[in-house]
Amino acid sequence: MNAEDLRPLQQAKLGRQLDYLIARSPFYRDKFAAEGVRREDFRSLEDLVRFPFTNKEELRESQQACPPLGRHMAADMIDVIRLHASTGTTGVPSFVGITRKDAEIWTKVTARSFYTMGIRPRDIVIHAASLAMFAGGLPVKDAIELIGATFVPVGTGASEKVILYAKALRPSALHCTPSYAIYLADYVRREAKLDPRELGFKKFVCGAEPGAGIPAVRAKITEEWGARVTEGLGNADMVPVIFSECADQSGMHYNAQEYVYNEIIDPESGEVLPIEAGVSGELVYTSLERECVPLLRFRTRDRVTILGTSCKCGRTSYKLRCVGRTDDMLIVLGVNVFPSAVRDIVSSFYPQMTGEVQILLDRPGPGVKPPLRVMAEYGNGGQDQAALQKKVEDKIKSVLSVSAAVQLVPAGTLPRFEMKGQLIKKLFEE
Ligand SMILES: [Zn+2]
């Protein structure tokens, strides 16, 4: 269905979800009362703007005040079949629960997302990501099995097993973070003395952090592995994978039309922006059919840019790219800078630069006094280092409008991360 035809269905479902929230969620009853909004104020999707946002801090407080899942839990514990957790920047886990029906919806949407990314029944998929608590673990197993593909749960910290199984099983696909795709290529060369292409992976399906959609990072993974790279986006609070890329690799399609309603907002003013190519803002999710922990206007802190509303593949859903997370964002003299954007620029100098970077912070962010200190690895080309450093600094200045002081270090100096990359190094005591 196209976006217009979907609206009556989304509207009817959101009305029922609001009835459910008011009946079952003390958290939302209180929030609506505090804001002075009533169920009758929702007559069409346009009225959603009258309802308050939900943010992660509120969910944390709600959970601490009312364990196990918080005052926003709207199902009975007897109906909850599984818990997952996300760890935020604070390190305190935040739990989400799913009922049997929630699990079916998670599986269906996540399967749709993996199908969009190119997974088919014949694929053997090595899962080189966590299976414990992580929403990109067991729900992905369920989704890949629903497609009818073969799920191989290798997990994390097991690169030697990935190589062993790749040789033995000849799998076609690898599911991992983009950081791991790069880490593993280095590992395969160093430890197995193999060209990564010899392992025969044809599809890399990546997620959990921005990167696989960044042109320079994608080019590097493609070059190393000789495989097509597509990426997905979602979260533990809503659905594990809601957006994902098709073979056209031109942004992630919205795949949860009848289960998650999306808004893109101006993160400062909260104003809702139109879903049109070129629009950038924060992604906001509203569940349309959630039982355990339904959320209304949940601010994801994911900063996204809409890339288009049509596609060569024939899907009618709009496409976006995630440019970073507000949690990671730095502000240099009033300019917002995502560490992933710095990595993107440095990666564009590959192979003169390896693409590995770390931003050094002397004091807690997000405010940073210029210049932005960036450590970056040069490649093995034997180039003029002073000129290279200046070229990187100039490109950061011209693309991001901030001045940077780049320190070049030899290839292999910066730490590699098996899970999500750590692009910031804190030089202060926390
Ligand atoms: Zn497409």
CSV table of C-alpha atoms and ligand atoms in Angstrom, one decimal:
chain,number,residue,atom,x,y,z
A,1,MET,CA,0.0,0.0,0.0
A,2,ASN,CA,1.2,3.5,-0.6
A,3,ALA,CA,1.4,6.0,2.3
A,4,GLU,CA,-2.0,7.6,1.6
A,5,ASP,CA,-3.9,4.3,1.4
A,6,LEU,CA,-2.3,3.2,4.7
A,7,ARG,CA,-3.5,6.1,6.8
A,8,PRO,CA,-7.1,4.9,7.5
A,9,LEU,CA,-5.7,1.6,8.7
A,10,GLN,CA,-3.0,3.3,10.9
A,11,GLN,CA,-5.6,5.7,12.2
A,12,ALA,CA,-8.0,2.9,13.3
A,13,LYS,CA,-5.2,0.9,14.9
A,14,LEU,CA,-3.9,4.0,16.7
A,15,GLY,CA,-7.4,4.7,18.1
A,16,ARG,CA,-7.5,1.2,19.5
A,17,GLN,CA,-4.0,1.4,20.9
A,18,LEU,CA,-5.0,4.7,22.7
A,19,ASP,CA,-8.1,2.9,24.2
A,20,TYR,CA,-5.8,0.2,25.4
A,21,LEU,CA,-3.3,2.6,26.9
A,22,ILE,CA,-5.9,4.5,28.8
A,23,ALA,CA,-7.4,1.2,30.0
A,24,ARG,CA,-4.1,-0.5,30.9
A,25,SER,CA,-1.2,1.9,31.3
A,26,PRO,CA,-1.1,4.0,34.6
A,27,PHE,CA,2.0,5.7,33.1
A,28,TYR,CA,0.0,7.1,30.1
A,29,ARG,CA,-3.2,7.8,32.1
A,30,ASP,CA,-1.1,10.1,34.3
A,31,LYS,CA,0.8,11.6,31.3
A,32,PHE,CA,-2.4,12.4,29.4
A,33,ALA,CA,-4.0,13.9,32.6
A,34,ALA,CA,-0.9,16.1,33.2
A,35,GLU,CA,-1.0,17.3,29.6
A,36,GLY,CA,-4.8,17.8,29.6
A,37,VAL,CA,-5.4,15.5,26.6
A,38,ARG,CA,-8.2,13.0,26.4
A,39,ARG,CA,-9.0,10.1,24.2
A,40,GLU,CA,-11.7,12.2,22.4
A,41,ASP,CA,-8.9,14.6,21.2
A,42,PHE,CA,-7.8,11.9,18.8
A,43,ARG,CA,-10.1,11.8,15.8
A,44,SER,CA,-7.5,11.5,13.0
A,45,LEU,CA,-3.8,10.9,12.6
A,46,GLU,CA,-3.2,14.6,12.5
A,47,ASP,CA,-4.3,14.8,16.1
A,48,LEU,CA,-1.4,12.7,17.3
A,49,VAL,CA,0.6,16.0,17.7
A,50,ARG,CA,-1.6,16.9,20.6
A,51,PHE,CA,-0.3,14.0,22.6
A,52,PRO,CA,2.9,14.1,24.6
A,53,PHE,CA,6.3,12.6,23.6
A,54,THR,CA,7.8,9.7,25.6
A,55,ASN,CA,11.5,9.6,26.2
A,56,LYS,CA,14.0,7.1,27.5
A,57,GLU,CA,14.6,8.8,30.8
A,58,GLU,CA,10.8,8.5,31.6
A,59,LEU,CA,10.9,4.8,30.9
A,60,ARG,CA,13.9,4.3,33.1
A,61,GLU,CA,12.3,6.2,36.0
A,62,SER,CA,9.1,4.3,35.4
A,63,GLN,CA,11.0,1.0,35.6
A,64,GLN,CA,12.9,1.9,38.7
A,65,ALA,CA,9.7,3.1,40.4
A,66,CYS,CA,7.8,0.0,39.5
A,67,PRO,CA,9.8,-3.2,38.7
A,68,PRO,CA,10.0,-5.3,36.8
A,69,LEU,CA,8.9,-3.5,33.7
A,70,GLY,CA,7.6,-0.1,34.9
A,71,ARG,CA,4.3,1.8,35.1
A,72,HIS,CA,4.2,1.8,31.3
A,73,MET,CA,3.7,-2.0,31.3
A,74,ALA,CA,0.2,-2.7,30.0
A,75,ALA,CA,0.0,-6.5,30.0
A,76,ASP,CA,-0.2,-9.0,32.8
A,77,MET,CA,3.1,-10.6,33.7
A,78,ILE,CA,1.5,-14.0,33.1
A,79,ASP,CA,1.2,-13.1,29.4
A,80,VAL,CA,4.8,-12.0,29.1
A,81,ILE,CA,7.0,-14.7,27.4
A,82,ARG,CA,10.4,-13.1,27.1
A,83,LEU,CA,12.5,-10.1,28.3
A,84,HIS,CA,15.2,-8.2,26.4
A,85,ALA,CA,17.4,-5.4,27.6
A,86,SER,CA,19.1,-2.5,26.1
A,87,THR,CA,22.0,-0.8,27.9
A,88,GLY,CA,22.2,2.9,27.4
A,89,THR,CA,25.0,5.3,28.0
A,90,THR,CA,24.4,5.0,31.8
A,91,GLY,CA,25.1,1.3,31.9
A,92,VAL,CA,21.8,0.5,33.8
A,93,PRO,CA,19.9,-2.0,31.7
A,94,SER,CA,16.5,-1.1,30.6
A,95,PHE,CA,14.1,-4.1,30.1
A,96,VAL,CA,11.4,-4.6,27.6
A,97,GLY,CA,8.9,-7.5,27.6
A,98,ILE,CA,6.9,-9.1,24.9
A,99,THR,CA,3.7,-11.2,24.9
A,100,ARG,CA,3.1,-14.0,22.5
A,101,LYS,CA,1.3,-11.6,20.2
A,102,ASP,CA,4.1,-9.0,20.5
A,103,ALA,CA,6.6,-11.7,19.6
A,104,GLU,CA,4.7,-12.6,16.5
A,105,ILE,CA,4.7,-9.0,15.3
A,106,TRP,CA,8.4,-8.6,16.1
A,107,THR,CA,9.1,-11.8,14.1
A,108,LYS,CA,6.9,-10.7,11.1
A,109,VAL,CA,8.4,-7.2,10.9
A,110,THR,CA,11.9,-8.3,11.4
A,111,ALA,CA,11.5,-11.1,8.8
A,112,ARG,CA,10.2,-8.5,6.4
A,113,SER,CA,13.2,-6.4,7.1
A,114,PHE,CA,15.7,-9.2,6.5
A,115,TYR,CA,13.8,-10.2,3.3
A,116,THR,CA,14.2,-6.6,2.1
A,117,MET,CA,17.9,-6.9,2.9
A,118,GLY,CA,18.0,-9.9,0.5
A,119,ILE,CA,17.8,-12.9,2.8
A,120,ARG,CA,16.0,-15.8,1.1
A,121,PRO,CA,15.1,-19.4,2.0
A,122,ARG,CA,18.3,-20.8,0.5
A,123,ASP,CA,20.6,-18.6,2.5
A,124,ILE,CA,22.7,-19.9,5.3
A,125,VAL,CA,23.2,-17.0,7.7
A,126,ILE,CA,26.0,-16.8,10.2
A,127,HIS,CA,24.9,-14.7,13.2
A,128,ALA,CA,28.0,-13.1,14.5
A,129,ALA,CA,26.2,-10.9,17.1
A,130,SER,CA,25.0,-11.4,20.6
A,131,LEU,CA,22.2,-13.8,21.4
A,132,ALA,CA,22.0,-12.8,25.1
A,133,MET,CA,19.4,-10.1,25.9
A,134,PHE,CA,20.2,-8.1,22.7
A,135,ALA,CA,17.1,-7.4,20.6
A,136,GLY,CA,19.1,-8.1,17.5
A,137,GLY,CA,19.7,-11.7,18.8
A,138,LEU,CA,16.8,-14.1,19.4
A,139,PRO,CA,14.3,-12.0,17.5
A,140,VAL,CA,16.6,-12.2,14.4
A,141,LYS,CA,16.8,-16.0,14.8
A,142,ASP,CA,13.0,-16.1,14.8
A,143,ALA,CA,12.8,-13.8,11.7
A,144,ILE,CA,15.4,-15.7,9.7
A,145,GLU,CA,13.7,-19.0,10.5
A,146,LEU,CA,10.3,-17.5,9.4
A,147,ILE,CA,11.8,-16.6,6.0
A,148,GLY,CA,13.0,-20.3,5.8
A,149,ALA,CA,16.7,-19.5,5.7
A,150,THR,CA,19.2,-21.3,7.9
A,151,PHE,CA,20.2,-19.6,11.1
A,152,VAL,CA,23.7,-20.4,12.5
A,153,PRO,CA,24.1,-18.9,16.0
A,154,VAL,CA,27.8,-18.3,16.3
A,155,GLY,CA,27.5,-15.3,18.7
A,156,THR,CA,30.2,-12.8,19.6
A,157,GLY,CA,33.9,-13.1,20.5
A,158,ALA,CA,34.2,-16.2,18.2
A,159,SER,CA,36.0,-15.0,15.1
A,160,GLU,CA,38.0,-18.2,14.8
A,161,LYS,CA,34.6,-20.1,14.7
A,162,VAL,CA,33.2,-17.8,12.0
A,163,ILE,CA,36.2,-18.8,9.9
A,164,LEU,CA,35.9,-22.5,10.7
A,165,TYR,CA,32.2,-22.6,10.0
A,166,ALA,CA,32.5,-20.5,6.9
A,167,LYS,CA,35.0,-23.0,5.5
A,168,ALA,CA,32.9,-26.0,6.5
A,169,LEU,CA,29.4,-24.7,5.8
A,170,ARG,CA,29.9,-22.3,2.9
A,171,PRO,CA,27.4,-19.8,4.3
A,172,SER,CA,26.1,-17.1,2.0
A,173,ALA,CA,25.3,-14.4,4.5
A,174,LEU,CA,26.8,-12.8,7.7
A,175,HIS,CA,24.7,-10.8,10.2
A,176,CYS,CA,26.9,-8.5,12.3
A,177,THR,CA,27.7,-4.8,13.1
A,178,PRO,CA,29.5,-2.8,10.5
A,179,SER,CA,32.4,-2.5,13.0
A,180,TYR,CA,32.7,-6.2,13.1
A,181,ALA,CA,32.6,-6.6,9.3
A,182,ILE,CA,35.7,-4.5,9.2
A,183,TYR,CA,37.3,-6.1,12.3
A,184,LEU,CA,36.7,-9.6,10.9
A,185,ALA,CA,38.3,-8.8,7.5
A,186,ASP,CA,41.5,-7.7,9.4
A,187,TYR,CA,41.3,-10.8,11.6
A,188,VAL,CA,40.9,-13.2,8.6
A,189,ARG,CA,44.0,-11.7,6.9
A,190,ARG,CA,46.1,-11.7,10.1
A,191,GLU,CA,45.1,-15.0,11.8
A,192,ALA,CA,43.9,-17.2,8.9
A,193,LYS,CA,46.2,-15.8,6.3
A,194,LEU,CA,43.3,-15.7,3.9
A,195,ASP,CA,41.8,-13.1,1.6
A,196,PRO,CA,38.3,-12.5,3.2
A,197,ARG,CA,36.7,-13.0,-0.2
A,198,GLU,CA,37.8,-16.7,-0.1
A,199,LEU,CA,35.3,-17.3,2.7
A,200,GLY,CA,32.6,-16.8,0.1
A,201,PHE,CA,30.1,-14.6,1.9
A,202,LYS,CA,27.8,-12.9,-0.7
A,203,LYS,CA,25.5,-10.8,1.6
A,204,PHE,CA,26.4,-8.8,4.7
A,205,VAL,CA,23.4,-7.7,6.7
A,206,CYS,CA,24.4,-5.1,9.3
A,207,GLY,CA,22.8,-3.2,12.1
A,208,ALA,CA,23.0,-2.0,15.7
A,209,GLU,CA,25.0,1.2,14.8
A,210,PRO,CA,25.2,3.6,11.9
A,211,GLY,CA,28.0,2.7,9.4
A,212,ALA,CA,26.9,0.2,6.8
A,213,GLY,CA,24.9,2.9,5.1
A,214,ILE,CA,27.8,5.4,5.1
A,215,PRO,CA,29.2,5.3,1.6
A,216,ALA,CA,32.9,5.0,2.5
A,217,VAL,CA,32.3,2.4,5.2
A,218,ARG,CA,30.1,0.4,2.8
A,219,ALA,CA,32.6,0.6,0.0
A,220,LYS,CA,35.3,-0.7,2.4
A,221,ILE,CA,33.2,-3.7,3.5
A,222,THR,CA,32.2,-4.5,-0.1
A,223,GLU,CA,35.8,-4.2,-1.2
A,224,GLU,CA,37.2,-6.4,1.5
A,225,TRP,CA,34.5,-9.2,1.2
A,226,GLY,CA,33.3,-8.9,-2.3
A,227,ALA,CA,29.8,-9.0,-0.8
A,228,ARG,CA,26.7,-6.8,-1.0
A,229,VAL,CA,26.1,-4.8,2.2
A,230,THR,CA,22.7,-3.8,3.4
A,231,GLU,CA,21.7,-2.3,6.8
A,232,GLY,CA,18.7,-2.3,9.1
A,233,LEU,CA,17.5,0.0,11.9
A,234,GLY,CA,15.1,-0.5,14.9
A,235,ASN,CA,15.3,-0.7,18.6
A,236,ALA,CA,14.5,-2.9,21.6
A,237,ASP,CA,11.8,-0.5,22.8
A,238,MET,CA,9.7,-0.8,19.6
A,239,VAL,CA,10.6,-3.6,17.1
A,240,PRO,CA,14.2,-4.9,16.6
A,241,VAL,CA,14.4,-4.1,12.9
A,242,ILE,CA,11.9,-1.6,11.5
A,243,PHE,CA,13.8,-0.1,8.5
A,244,SER,CA,16.1,-1.9,6.1
A,245,GLU,CA,17.7,-1.6,2.7
A,246,CYS,CA,16.7,-3.4,-0.5
A,247,ALA,CA,19.2,-4.4,-3.2
A,248,ASP,CA,19.1,-0.9,-4.6
A,249,GLN,CA,21.1,0.2,-1.4
A,250,SER,CA,19.6,3.7,-1.6
A,251,GLY,CA,18.4,4.0,2.1
A,252,MET,CA,16.4,1.9,4.5
A,253,HIS,CA,12.7,1.2,3.7
A,254,TYR,CA,10.1,1.6,6.3
A,255,ASN,CA,8.8,-2.0,6.8
A,256,ALA,CA,6.4,-1.8,9.8
A,257,GLN,CA,3.5,0.1,8.3
A,258,GLU,CA,0.7,-1.5,10.2
A,259,TYR,CA,2.6,-1.9,13.5
A,260,VAL,CA,4.7,1.2,14.1
A,261,TYR,CA,3.6,4.7,13.1
A,262,ASN,CA,6.6,7.1,12.5
A,263,GLU,CA,7.1,10.8,12.8
A,264,ILE,CA,10.2,12.8,12.0
A,265,ILE,CA,10.5,15.8,14.3
A,266,ASP,CA,12.8,18.8,14.7
A,267,PRO,CA,14.7,17.7,17.8
A,268,GLU,CA,14.8,21.2,19.2
A,269,SER,CA,11.3,22.4,18.7
A,270,GLY,CA,9.5,19.1,18.6
A,271,GLU,CA,7.7,20.2,15.4
A,272,VAL,CA,6.6,17.4,13.1
A,273,LEU,CA,8.4,17.6,9.7
A,274,PRO,CA,7.0,16.3,6.4
A,275,ILE,CA,8.1,12.9,5.1
A,276,GLU,CA,9.9,14.2,2.0
A,277,ALA,CA,13.3,13.6,0.4
A,278,GLY,CA,15.9,15.8,2.0
A,279,VAL,CA,14.2,16.2,5.4
A,280,SER,CA,16.4,15.5,8.5
A,281,GLY,CA,15.3,15.1,12.1
A,282,GLU,CA,14.7,12.8,15.0
A,283,LEU,CA,12.8,9.6,14.4
A,284,VAL,CA,9.8,9.1,16.7
A,285,TYR,CA,7.9,5.8,17.0
A,286,THR,CA,4.3,5.1,18.1
A,287,SER,CA,3.2,1.5,18.5
A,288,LEU,CA,-0.1,0.6,16.9
A,289,GLU,CA,-0.6,-2.9,18.3
A,290,ARG,CA,1.6,-3.5,21.3
A,291,GLU,CA,0.5,-5.4,24.3
A,292,CYS,CA,3.3,-5.5,26.8
A,293,VAL,CA,5.0,-2.1,26.7
A,294,PRO,CA,3.2,0.1,24.2
A,295,LEU,CA,4.8,3.5,23.6
A,296,LEU,CA,3.3,6.7,22.2
A,297,ARG,CA,5.5,9.2,20.4
A,298,PHE,CA,8.7,7.6,21.6
A,299,ARG,CA,11.8,9.7,20.9
A,300,THR,CA,14.4,7.4,19.6
A,301,ARG,CA,17.3,9.9,19.6
A,302,ASP,CA,18.2,8.5,16.1
A,303,ARG,CA,18.9,11.3,13.7
A,304,VAL,CA,17.8,10.4,10.2
A,305,THR,CA,17.6,11.9,6.7
A,306,ILE,CA,14.8,10.9,4.3
A,307,LEU,CA,16.3,9.8,1.0
A,308,GLY,CA,13.3,9.2,-1.0
A,309,THR,CA,9.6,8.1,-1.2
A,310,SER,CA,9.8,5.7,-4.2
A,311,CYS,CA,12.3,3.0,-5.2
A,312,LYS,CA,13.4,1.0,-8.2
A,313,CYS,CA,12.5,-2.2,-6.2
A,314,GLY,CA,8.8,-1.3,-6.3
A,315,ARG,CA,8.4,-0.8,-2.6
A,316,THR,CA,6.2,2.2,-1.9
A,317,SER,CA,7.5,2.9,1.6
A,318,TYR,CA,9.9,5.9,2.1
A,319,LYS,CA,13.6,5.4,2.7
A,320,LEU,CA,16.0,7.0,5.2
A,321,ARG,CA,19.5,6.8,6.5
A,322,CYS,CA,20.5,7.1,10.1
A,323,VAL,CA,23.3,9.7,10.5
A,324,GLY,CA,23.9,9.2,14.2
A,325,ARG,CA,22.5,9.1,17.7
A,326,THR,CA,21.8,12.2,19.8
A,327,ASP,CA,23.6,10.3,22.7
A,328,ASP,CA,26.8,10.4,20.7
A,329,MET,CA,26.4,13.9,19.3
A,330,LEU,CA,29.1,16.5,20.0
A,331,ILE,CA,28.5,20.3,19.7
A,332,VAL,CA,31.5,22.3,18.5
A,333,LEU,CA,30.8,26.0,18.7
A,334,GLY,CA,27.1,25.4,18.1
A,335,VAL,CA,27.6,22.9,15.3
A,336,ASN,CA,26.2,19.4,15.8
A,337,VAL,CA,28.8,16.7,14.9
A,338,PHE,CA,28.2,13.0,14.9
A,339,PRO,CA,31.4,10.9,15.4
A,340,SER,CA,30.2,8.6,12.6
A,341,ALA,CA,30.3,11.6,10.2
A,342,VAL,CA,34.0,12.1,11.1
A,343,ARG,CA,34.7,8.5,10.5
A,344,ASP,CA,32.8,8.8,7.1
A,345,ILE,CA,35.1,11.6,6.1
A,346,VAL,CA,38.3,9.9,7.2
A,347,SER,CA,37.2,6.6,5.5
A,348,SER,CA,36.8,8.5,2.2
A,349,PHE,CA,40.6,8.7,2.1
A,350,TYR,CA,40.9,4.9,2.0
A,351,PRO,CA,43.4,3.4,1.2
A,352,GLN,CA,45.6,6.3,2.2
A,353,MET,CA,43.8,6.2,5.6
A,354,THR,CA,42.5,2.9,7.1
A,355,GLY,CA,39.2,4.6,8.2
A,356,GLU,CA,39.8,3.9,11.9
A,357,VAL,CA,39.4,7.0,14.0
A,358,GLN,CA,39.0,8.1,17.6
A,359,ILE,CA,37.8,11.5,18.8
A,360,LEU,CA,39.6,12.6,21.9
A,361,LEU,CA,37.6,14.4,24.5
A,362,ASP,CA,39.4,16.3,27.4
A,363,ARG,CA,36.1,16.9,29.3
A,364,PRO,CA,32.5,15.6,29.2
A,365,GLY,CA,30.5,16.5,26.1
A,366,PRO,CA,28.4,17.3,24.2
A,367,GLY,CA,30.1,20.7,24.1
A,368,VAL,CA,33.6,20.6,22.7
A,369,LYS,CA,36.1,23.5,22.5
A,370,PRO,CA,37.6,23.6,19.0
A,371,PRO,CA,39.6,22.2,17.5
A,372,LEU,CA,38.0,18.8,17.6
A,373,ARG,CA,40.9,16.4,18.3
A,374,VAL,CA,40.9,13.4,16.0
A,375,MET,CA,43.3,10.5,16.0
A,376,ALA,CA,43.3,8.6,12.6
A,377,GLU,CA,45.3,5.8,11.1
A,378,TYR,CA,47.2,6.3,7.9
A,379,GLY,CA,47.4,3.4,5.4
A,380,ASN,CA,50.5,1.7,4.1
A,381,GLY,CA,51.0,3.9,1.1
A,382,GLY,CA,54.2,5.8,2.2
A,383,GLN,CA,52.6,9.2,1.4
A,384,ASP,CA,53.5,12.7,2.5
A,385,GLN,CA,52.0,12.7,6.0
A,386,ALA,CA,51.9,16.4,6.6
A,387,ALA,CA,50.0,16.9,3.3
A,388,LEU,CA,47.6,14.0,4.1
A,389,GLN,CA,46.9,15.4,7.6
A,390,LYS,CA,46.0,18.8,6.1
A,391,LYS,CA,43.8,17.3,3.4
A,392,VAL,CA,41.8,15.4,6.1
A,393,GLU,CA,41.5,18.5,8.3
A,394,ASP,CA,40.4,20.6,5.3
A,395,LYS,CA,37.7,18.1,4.4
A,396,ILE,CA,36.4,17.9,7.9
A,397,LYS,CA,36.2,21.7,7.9
A,398,SER,CA,34.5,21.9,4.5
A,399,VAL,CA,31.9,19.1,5.2
A,400,LEU,CA,31.2,19.6,8.9
A,401,SER,CA,32.1,23.3,9.3
A,402,VAL,CA,34.2,22.6,12.4
A,403,SER,CA,38.0,22.9,12.7
A,404,ALA,CA,39.8,19.7,13.6
A,405,ALA,CA,43.3,18.8,14.7
A,406,VAL,CA,44.1,15.5,13.2
A,407,GLN,CA,46.9,13.3,14.6
A,408,LEU,CA,48.0,10.6,12.3
A,409,VAL,CA,49.0,7.3,13.8
A,410,PRO,CA,50.2,4.1,12.0
A,411,ALA,CA,47.8,1.5,10.8
A,412,GLY,CA,46.8,-1.0,13.5
A,413,THR,CA,47.4,1.5,16.4
A,414,LEU,CA,43.7,2.2,17.3
A,415,PRO,CA,41.7,-0.4,19.1
A,416,ARG,CA,39.4,-2.6,17.0
A,417,PHE,CA,35.9,-3.4,18.4
A,418,GLU,CA,34.1,-6.6,17.8
A,419,MET,CA,30.7,-5.2,18.7
A,420,LYS,CA,29.8,-1.5,18.3
A,421,GLY,CA,32.6,0.8,17.5
A,422,GLN,CA,33.8,3.2,20.1
A,423,LEU,CA,34.5,6.4,18.2
A,424,ILE,CA,35.1,8.6,21.3
A,425,LYS,CA,38.0,8.2,23.7
A,426,LYS,CA,37.5,10.0,27.1
A,427,LEU,CA,40.7,11.5,28.5
A,428,PHE,CA,39.0,12.5,31.8
A,429,GLU,CA,37.9,10.6,34.9
A,430,GLU,CA,34.1,10.0,35.0
B,1,ZN,ZN,13.9,-0.4,-2.6
